[in-house]
XYZ file of C-alpha atoms in Angstrom:
560
model
C -9.665 9.592 65.852
C -6.756 10.583 66.989
C -4.791 7.376 66.722
C -6.287 7.324 63.064
C -4.759 10.535 62.332
C -1.330 9.863 63.510
C -1.690 6.356 61.504
C -2.137 8.281 58.392
C 0.350 11.049 59.046
C 3.136 8.186 59.391
C 2.398 6.890 56.079
C 3.284 10.227 54.340
C 7.181 10.565 54.959
C 8.438 13.472 53.469
C 10.365 12.932 50.254
C 13.943 14.205 51.242
C 13.981 11.979 54.282
C 13.663 8.892 51.706
C 16.273 10.229 48.948
C 20.013 8.527 48.945
C 22.409 10.155 50.813
C 23.864 11.035 47.833
C 20.928 12.221 46.014
C 20.677 15.580 44.566
C 21.451 18.774 46.349
C 18.735 20.963 47.542
C 19.690 23.730 44.705
C 19.144 20.940 41.993
C 15.890 20.046 43.401
C 14.774 23.942 43.642
C 15.290 24.395 40.108
C 13.800 21.146 38.478
C 10.656 20.727 40.728
C 8.878 23.834 39.346
C 9.712 22.535 35.893
C 6.777 21.236 33.724
C 8.979 18.768 31.856
C 8.994 15.421 34.000
C 12.555 14.826 35.389
C 13.649 11.697 37.225
C 16.976 10.833 38.654
C 18.139 7.314 39.070
C 20.844 5.672 40.724
C 23.592 3.670 38.785
C 21.537 0.834 39.306
C 18.271 2.196 37.767
C 16.611 2.927 41.181
C 14.573 6.065 41.456
C 16.158 8.648 43.493
C 14.059 11.775 42.787
C 11.060 12.918 40.606
C 9.916 16.295 40.214
C 6.505 17.079 40.892
C 5.395 17.069 36.757
C 6.839 13.202 36.922
C 4.956 12.198 39.850
C 1.814 13.896 38.116
C 2.822 12.037 34.787
C 3.131 8.762 36.474
C 0.144 9.218 39.006
C 2.015 8.259 42.369
C 2.942 10.165 45.201
C 6.737 10.796 45.462
C 6.878 8.422 48.177
C 5.733 5.897 46.398
C 8.093 6.441 43.550
C 11.460 6.675 45.567
C 13.585 3.872 45.951
C 11.639 1.255 43.412
C 13.574 0.303 39.995
C 12.224 2.290 37.338
C 11.605 -0.397 34.812
C 9.207 -1.930 37.139
C 6.845 0.728 35.935
C 7.414 0.186 32.347
C 6.056 -2.475 30.004
C 7.490 -5.784 30.193
C 8.416 -5.826 27.003
C 10.194 -2.483 27.162
C 12.041 -3.563 30.196
C 15.157 -5.185 28.628
C 15.993 -2.316 26.239
C 15.435 0.708 29.261
C 17.536 -1.389 31.566
C 20.261 -1.923 28.536
C 20.060 1.692 28.114
C 20.602 2.388 31.712
C 23.605 0.146 31.912
C 25.391 1.520 28.671
C 24.840 5.215 30.348
C 26.273 3.934 33.746
C 29.084 2.631 32.105
C 30.109 6.162 31.033
C 29.444 6.019 27.244
C 27.896 9.067 25.639
C 25.151 10.554 27.320
C 21.895 11.361 25.728
C 20.802 8.129 24.922
C 16.890 7.777 23.915
C 14.472 5.076 24.185
C 10.688 5.141 23.614
C 8.948 2.830 26.201
C 5.588 2.398 27.881
C 5.255 3.218 31.514
C 2.680 2.221 33.930
C 0.871 5.458 34.798
C -1.283 3.892 37.630
C -2.267 0.334 38.900
C -5.007 0.329 36.627
C -2.499 -0.307 33.970
C -2.706 2.669 31.643
C 0.048 3.057 29.850
C 1.275 6.059 28.629
C 4.032 6.195 25.742
C 7.327 8.314 26.701
C 10.117 9.313 24.949
C 13.113 9.003 27.366
C 16.409 10.826 27.423
C 19.313 9.737 29.895
C 22.207 11.683 30.536
C 25.224 10.587 32.967
C 25.620 12.998 35.460
C 26.731 10.649 38.342
C 29.628 12.664 38.760
C 28.101 15.741 38.775
C 28.153 17.324 42.866
C 24.260 18.604 42.262
C 22.908 15.513 40.499
C 24.942 12.396 41.319
C 22.798 10.779 39.209
C 21.215 9.717 36.168
C 19.335 12.177 34.675
C 16.227 10.695 32.870
C 14.343 13.547 30.982
C 10.476 12.225 29.685
C 8.207 13.515 27.123
C 4.543 12.021 26.961
C 4.231 11.075 23.438
C 0.962 8.551 23.993
C -1.676 11.298 21.957
C 0.968 12.060 19.146
C 1.587 8.467 18.377
C -1.867 7.555 18.404
C -2.153 10.318 15.788
C 0.550 8.897 14.081
C -0.803 5.415 14.246
C -3.894 6.853 12.847
C -2.200 8.511 9.955
C -0.151 5.437 9.359
C -3.113 3.457 9.199
C -4.579 5.709 6.480
C -1.503 5.953 4.537
C -0.727 2.334 4.435
C -3.946 0.671 4.483
C -6.759 -0.040 2.150
C -9.866 1.439 3.421
C -12.407 -0.946 1.622
C -10.873 -4.365 3.247
C -8.481 -2.965 5.728
C -5.678 -4.821 4.241
C -2.196 -2.910 3.530
C -2.594 -0.856 0.462
C 0.054 -0.159 -2.075
C 2.500 1.906 -0.157
C 2.752 -0.247 2.449
C 3.836 -3.287 0.275
C 6.481 -0.860 -1.264
C 7.919 0.026 2.255
C 7.792 -3.313 3.725
C 9.396 -4.952 0.455
C 11.973 -2.267 0.869
C 12.694 -3.064 4.297
C 12.794 -6.986 3.094
C 15.072 -6.450 0.296
C 17.639 -4.779 2.800
C 17.903 -7.876 4.813
C 17.682 -10.425 2.395
C 17.077 -10.313 -1.435
C 15.756 -13.804 -1.678
C 12.027 -12.536 -1.077
C 8.759 -13.528 -3.097
C 6.021 -11.363 -4.426
C 2.679 -12.477 -6.117
C 0.035 -10.198 -7.510
C -3.327 -11.766 -7.163
C -6.238 -10.861 -9.809
C -9.720 -11.435 -9.685
C -11.015 -13.381 -12.527
C -14.082 -11.879 -14.210
C -14.560 -9.024 -11.795
C -16.024 -6.822 -14.527
C -19.120 -9.300 -14.226
C -19.670 -9.009 -10.683
C -19.665 -5.008 -10.912
C -22.187 -5.312 -13.739
C -24.247 -7.748 -11.974
C -24.404 -6.398 -8.389
C -23.419 -2.658 -8.796
C -20.714 -0.834 -7.034
C -21.708 -1.751 -3.648
C -22.331 -5.168 -3.877
C -19.305 -5.872 -5.995
C -17.242 -3.829 -3.176
C -18.642 -6.535 -0.644
C -17.666 -9.572 -3.130
C -13.882 -7.902 -3.243
C -13.997 -7.723 0.205
C -15.046 -11.279 0.727
C -12.496 -12.537 -1.685
C -9.668 -10.811 0.215
C -10.559 -12.550 3.387
C -10.330 -15.847 1.607
C -6.759 -14.853 0.340
C -5.828 -13.696 3.896
C -6.969 -16.936 5.462
C -4.807 -19.276 2.973
C -1.389 -17.331 4.034
C 0.536 -17.777 7.206
C 0.511 -14.461 9.389
C 3.981 -13.957 8.059
C 2.943 -13.034 4.746
C 1.842 -9.879 3.967
C -1.739 -9.740 1.972
C -2.922 -6.047 0.589
C -5.114 -4.908 -1.775
C -3.356 -2.524 -4.576
C -6.664 -1.658 -6.501
C -9.685 -3.125 -7.893
C -9.847 -6.795 -8.011
C -5.905 -6.765 -7.558
C -4.573 -8.083 -4.360
C -0.309 -8.669 -3.539
C 1.418 -10.916 -1.156
C 4.948 -10.589 -0.250
C 6.679 -13.208 1.711
C 9.978 -12.716 3.148
C 13.063 -14.948 2.654
C 11.902 -17.705 4.958
C 9.028 -18.356 3.030
C 10.202 -17.699 -0.642
C 11.087 -21.628 -1.030
C 7.386 -22.326 -0.600
C 5.972 -19.430 -2.634
C 4.476 -21.694 -5.774
C 2.709 -24.241 -3.036
C 1.148 -21.252 -1.283
C 0.256 -19.303 -4.531
C -1.887 -22.168 -5.554
C -3.266 -22.536 -2.045
C -4.291 -19.413 -3.139
C -5.962 -20.195 -6.004
C -7.822 -23.260 -4.540
C -8.904 -21.556 -1.804
C -10.836 -18.745 -3.718
C -12.580 -20.786 -5.603
C -16.064 -21.700 -4.738
C -19.602 -19.882 -4.499
C -19.241 -16.498 -2.413
C -22.748 -14.923 -1.583
C -23.482 -11.373 -1.601
C -26.334 -10.657 -0.095
C -29.169 -13.419 -1.609
C -26.842 -13.905 -5.089
C -24.354 -16.395 -5.361
C -21.152 -15.736 -7.489
C -18.654 -18.204 -8.372
C -14.972 -16.789 -8.173
C -11.482 -17.917 -9.439
C -8.288 -15.675 -8.879
C -4.940 -15.723 -10.924
C -1.477 -15.156 -9.276
C 1.425 -13.921 -10.783
C 4.958 -14.829 -8.458
C 8.186 -13.002 -8.963
C 11.243 -14.633 -6.883
C 13.962 -12.032 -5.709
C 17.438 -12.431 -6.396
C 20.859 -10.539 -6.484
C 19.704 -7.798 -8.310
C 16.223 -7.690 -7.297
C 14.596 -4.412 -6.414
C 10.947 -3.345 -5.223
C 10.103 -2.193 -8.680
C 11.251 -5.026 -10.927
C 9.774 -7.312 -8.470
C 6.284 -5.713 -8.557
C 6.841 -5.465 -12.597
C 7.876 -9.066 -12.775
C 4.931 -10.033 -10.657
C 2.613 -8.250 -13.011
C 3.868 -9.363 -15.817
C 3.444 -13.285 -15.067
C -0.189 -12.336 -13.637
C -1.219 -11.153 -16.987
C -0.014 -14.156 -18.683
C -2.071 -16.484 -16.177
C -5.074 -14.102 -16.826
C -4.512 -14.729 -20.610
C -4.018 -18.245 -20.203
C -7.792 -18.468 -18.937
C -7.657 -17.868 -15.364
C -7.521 -19.442 -12.109
C -4.035 -20.854 -12.493
C -0.477 -19.461 -11.258
C 2.341 -18.377 -13.532
C 5.779 -17.502 -12.390
C 7.800 -14.954 -14.262
C 10.493 -15.852 -16.076
C 12.900 -13.668 -18.863
C 10.463 -15.042 -21.525
C 7.792 -12.918 -20.084
C 9.674 -10.140 -20.585
C 10.578 -11.099 -24.033
C 6.627 -11.304 -24.563
C 6.124 -7.584 -23.196
C 8.556 -6.399 -25.326
C 7.277 -8.026 -28.228
C 3.725 -6.539 -27.715
C 4.872 -3.212 -27.123
C 6.607 -3.473 -30.564
C 3.710 -4.743 -31.999
C 1.567 -2.004 -30.230
C 3.927 0.500 -31.738
C 3.720 -1.161 -35.164
C -0.072 -1.010 -34.658
C -0.235 2.534 -34.306
C 1.781 3.464 -37.384
C -0.705 0.766 -39.209
C -3.163 2.807 -38.318
C -2.399 6.068 -38.741
C -1.203 5.026 -42.128
C -4.146 3.185 -43.127
C -2.059 0.110 -44.572
C -4.399 -2.630 -43.631
C -7.258 -3.896 -45.681
C -10.583 -5.757 -45.276
C -11.537 -8.990 -46.738
C -15.235 -10.286 -47.021
C -16.791 -13.536 -46.162
C -20.022 -14.195 -48.117
C -22.985 -14.521 -46.407
C -25.792 -16.710 -48.553
C -29.435 -17.280 -48.312
C -29.920 -21.029 -47.855
C -33.343 -21.390 -49.473
C -31.561 -20.206 -53.099
C -28.142 -20.052 -52.067
C -27.557 -16.117 -53.299
C -25.672 -13.602 -51.557
C -27.369 -11.449 -49.347
C -23.933 -9.665 -48.116
C -20.581 -10.435 -46.602
C -18.777 -10.005 -43.181
C -15.956 -7.110 -43.408
C -12.782 -9.154 -41.874
C -9.915 -7.039 -40.906
C -6.462 -8.038 -42.326
C -2.944 -6.654 -41.320
C -0.358 -7.282 -43.545
C 2.827 -6.637 -40.910
C 5.999 -6.848 -42.370
C 6.831 -10.111 -40.703
C 3.905 -11.691 -42.349
C 0.137 -11.547 -42.399
C -1.347 -11.330 -38.844
C -4.670 -12.746 -37.771
C -7.268 -10.418 -35.758
C -6.951 -12.422 -32.512
C -3.438 -11.637 -32.799
C -3.730 -7.748 -32.619
C -7.293 -6.758 -31.731
C -6.895 -7.412 -28.228
C -3.911 -5.146 -28.328
C -5.968 -2.472 -29.803
C -8.916 -2.907 -27.765
C -6.393 -2.670 -24.551
C -4.409 0.525 -26.208
C -7.294 2.473 -27.271
C -6.540 2.122 -30.922
C -9.795 0.098 -31.658
C -11.573 3.516 -31.980
C -9.628 5.265 -34.504
C -9.496 1.422 -36.339
C -12.994 0.487 -35.846
C -14.206 4.265 -37.794
C -11.588 3.415 -40.656
C -13.211 -0.048 -40.876
C -16.948 1.452 -40.852
C -16.211 3.884 -43.931
C -13.611 1.353 -45.994
C -16.756 -1.448 -45.466
C -19.364 1.393 -46.635
C -16.855 2.317 -49.674
C -16.553 -1.554 -50.716
C -20.156 -2.580 -50.057
C -20.828 -1.998 -53.729
C -18.564 -4.823 -54.427
C -19.553 -7.535 -52.339
C -22.567 -9.850 -53.575
C -25.606 -8.683 -52.082
C -24.311 -5.207 -51.871
C -24.105 -5.056 -47.987
C -21.177 -4.942 -45.638
C -21.284 -6.395 -41.899
C -19.343 -4.502 -39.483
C -18.441 -5.795 -35.922
C -18.334 -3.147 -33.262
C -16.123 -3.679 -30.069
C -16.628 -3.121 -26.364
C -14.206 0.293 -26.427
C -16.303 1.474 -29.609
C -19.591 0.950 -27.823
C -18.249 3.397 -24.781
C -17.678 6.143 -27.845
C -20.015 9.155 -26.972
C -22.151 9.681 -29.678
C -21.148 6.652 -31.683
C -24.442 6.167 -33.928
C -23.476 9.700 -35.228
C -20.010 8.799 -35.850
C -20.827 5.732 -37.844
C -23.729 6.674 -39.692
C -21.408 10.267 -41.045
C -18.667 7.420 -41.803
C -21.182 5.215 -43.806
C -23.234 8.509 -45.690
C -19.934 9.698 -46.781
C -19.279 6.826 -49.027
C -22.964 4.522 -49.219
C -26.344 4.345 -48.468
C -27.475 3.347 -44.969
C -28.938 0.178 -46.358
C -25.394 -0.942 -47.231
C -23.831 -1.479 -43.999
C -25.072 -3.458 -40.728
C -23.477 -3.502 -37.670
C -22.867 -6.704 -35.100
C -21.841 -6.894 -31.417
C -20.623 -10.033 -29.790
C -23.111 -11.803 -26.968
C -21.082 -11.061 -23.954
C -21.280 -7.439 -24.348
C -24.908 -7.809 -23.421
C -23.741 -8.484 -20.031
C -21.533 -5.388 -20.038
C -23.418 -1.599 -19.344
C -26.644 -3.700 -20.857
C -28.598 -0.491 -20.799
C -26.185 1.494 -23.082
C -25.652 -0.891 -25.520
C -29.383 -1.143 -26.131
C -29.521 2.501 -26.308
C -26.488 2.275 -29.019
C -28.574 -0.320 -31.133
C -31.655 1.361 -30.787
C -30.211 4.715 -31.910
C -28.712 3.014 -35.128
C -31.692 0.867 -35.890
C -33.422 4.423 -36.084
C -30.894 5.492 -38.123
C -31.945 2.623 -40.622
C -29.165 0.538 -39.657
C -29.970 -3.467 -39.158
C -27.848 -4.476 -36.450
C -27.156 -8.286 -34.961
C -25.940 -10.507 -32.377
C -22.707 -12.346 -33.050
C -21.398 -15.799 -31.587
C -24.629 -16.346 -29.989
C -24.624 -19.160 -27.669
C -21.102 -19.098 -26.266
C -21.616 -15.864 -23.342
C -24.030 -15.018 -20.988
C -27.463 -14.012 -23.255
C -30.679 -14.690 -21.775
C -34.391 -14.736 -23.237
C -34.915 -11.580 -21.154
C -32.164 -9.766 -23.081
C -33.058 -11.120 -26.400
C -36.579 -10.320 -26.008
C -35.594 -6.484 -24.670
C -33.058 -5.740 -27.532
C -33.522 -4.029 -30.360
C -32.139 -6.348 -32.767
C -32.971 -7.558 -36.480
C -30.557 -10.923 -36.657
C -28.382 -12.976 -34.446
C -25.707 -15.385 -35.673
C -25.465 -18.620 -34.177
C -21.793 -19.281 -33.172
C -19.804 -22.126 -35.063
C -19.210 -24.198 -31.958
C -22.826 -24.757 -32.138
C -23.073 -25.372 -35.924
C -19.823 -27.867 -36.179
C -21.730 -31.241 -35.405
C -25.729 -30.441 -36.576
C -25.828 -32.956 -39.309
C -23.856 -35.546 -37.191
C -25.434 -35.544 -33.537
C -28.804 -35.283 -32.608
C -28.251 -33.147 -29.616
C -26.238 -30.954 -31.442
C -29.278 -30.216 -33.744
C -31.951 -30.211 -30.820
C -29.699 -26.964 -29.531
C -29.642 -25.344 -33.059
C -33.276 -25.968 -33.481
C -34.190 -24.350 -29.981
C -32.315 -21.622 -31.214
C -33.816 -20.814 -34.615
C -37.321 -21.418 -33.082
C -36.662 -18.591 -30.409
C -35.406 -16.696 -32.688
C -38.419 -16.913 -35.022
C -40.468 -15.945 -32.119
C -38.724 -13.163 -31.554
C -39.130 -12.107 -35.321
C -35.291 -12.355 -35.853
C -33.212 -13.422 -38.629
C -30.947 -16.221 -38.156
C -27.612 -16.669 -39.583
C -25.444 -19.885 -39.260
C -21.448 -19.283 -38.821
C -18.974 -21.730 -39.858
C -20.701 -23.863 -42.391
C -18.497 -26.272 -44.124
C -20.394 -29.061 -45.231
C -23.454 -29.354 -47.198
C -25.177 -31.383 -45.104
C -24.943 -28.940 -42.511
C -26.410 -26.589 -44.773
C -29.309 -28.829 -45.388
C -29.920 -29.545 -41.691
C -29.713 -25.818 -40.787
C -31.916 -24.829 -43.638
C -34.652 -28.056 -42.616
C -34.250 -26.296 -39.280
C -35.532 -23.006 -40.465
C -31.814 -20.793 -40.491
C -32.514 -18.166 -43.007
C -28.873 -17.609 -43.860
C -25.355 -18.722 -43.617
C -21.866 -18.318 -43.852
C -18.715 -20.461 -43.833
C -15.970 -21.940 -46.108
C -18.695 -24.021 -48.171
C -19.544 -20.727 -49.347
C -16.343 -18.892 -49.631
C -13.371 -17.783 -47.541
C -12.717 -14.233 -46.818
C -11.163 -12.435 -49.742
C -10.186 -9.073 -50.259
C -11.263 -6.788 -53.416
C -8.226 -5.217 -54.560
C -8.695 -5.226 -58.066
C -12.400 -4.300 -57.809
C -11.806 -1.550 -55.438
C -9.142 0.203 -57.338
C -11.060 0.018 -60.526
């Protein structure tokens, strides 16, 4: 037992006996050893000459196991080059106070601590005779900072970087080379998924699409989620020449069915690209990519568009048109034209559809040129109210004495819409002088709300119908439950009804279904007598189209 004790005692050599002959003075040791701050003294070559109690505790080693070792051996391999460079720099007499953040091995179990180290050259100081290394353990604070950064720079739904991270990284890349590429990626028809899946299901859908986008790009390319169904990718200058090919890879990779639970959904994305130049900024690249994305979506989606100056001209023209439209709504400088609706059995007029006309200073504009702008800007609400009141005022001048008015998606979201419309109509005419139409595509969006609005209008005494039937997402279940009086067969299903057996069969099936649901049928786009005859044989009640008259304005009679 005595021999064992002697062996143990001989393994612990007093600290001072292992110190270098030119190590720190006793006075230095007496001052630094009680300090709570970790202090290490290094030789010019980076060997450890002295550690105070706090440093030994931080590194979880006995003094005797530290003295004489290269401090760099305790650091993470990835940090050793930077640490040794700092020691050489300080040893060579360069300014003291050099700083480096590194990871040091706390014990043999490879637990790493993050240390902020400051080195001061005190080789010529008689009491020190070494490089003084002051250490501060920032492991916990760095972990907290990383956690905060993760929150600040990452999207909580997908775990991808967010807009703030895109802006920060793009700014950094532009400082190195302005020839970077930015792509904005938009999920086509996300609203359909939201309406059919609900919020939770739509979130799962977005996450799945995000994974597909990430999988289609190299790791050097950032993929981020900005908001909703909009993602972004940032390509450094080295990858920018292949931006178009990568964008198409994203589009192709996103295609195909996705399962959210047991429900299968088809998906597609559009990509807008912007390529940096000498004048590129973070704001300009994101703006330009957004314009290109808007162009891709406007062209049907599932495609790639690269920004050009022509896009900017288009946007400026659109903004100018929106300003003109806002003035036109305020000044009431638009007009209505009415296209006759006739009963097929005797060709007498039963009413007319009110169609908006805008006599713009640069020429007459078709509704498709300005209605989407009105819808996006919200101007469709006051515009739609004016159309309703004006249609009610002019209904007495149209054949059949009844005007049919279309309601837009934005209008249907207006609180108390039936009461507002009723007030506009009854201020001008009887309720029977106006009927309302919605497009078939509105059935898939806020179905219950839409059904409620239609039911309220019917309770007030208005006829309501479904326009453009056969082009959207309707089903027999929707039709059976909707409070409708009539449906209008889209002109695309009427065009060949007198020439094609299958077209006739489809039209006949729709008419038979409507008859079973006690709905009147109006056929749109009738241009030939032979079409009218076939539709009448199939059981259609009414029709409209150039055969019975084009849409006309009623200036003369309305001003009498």
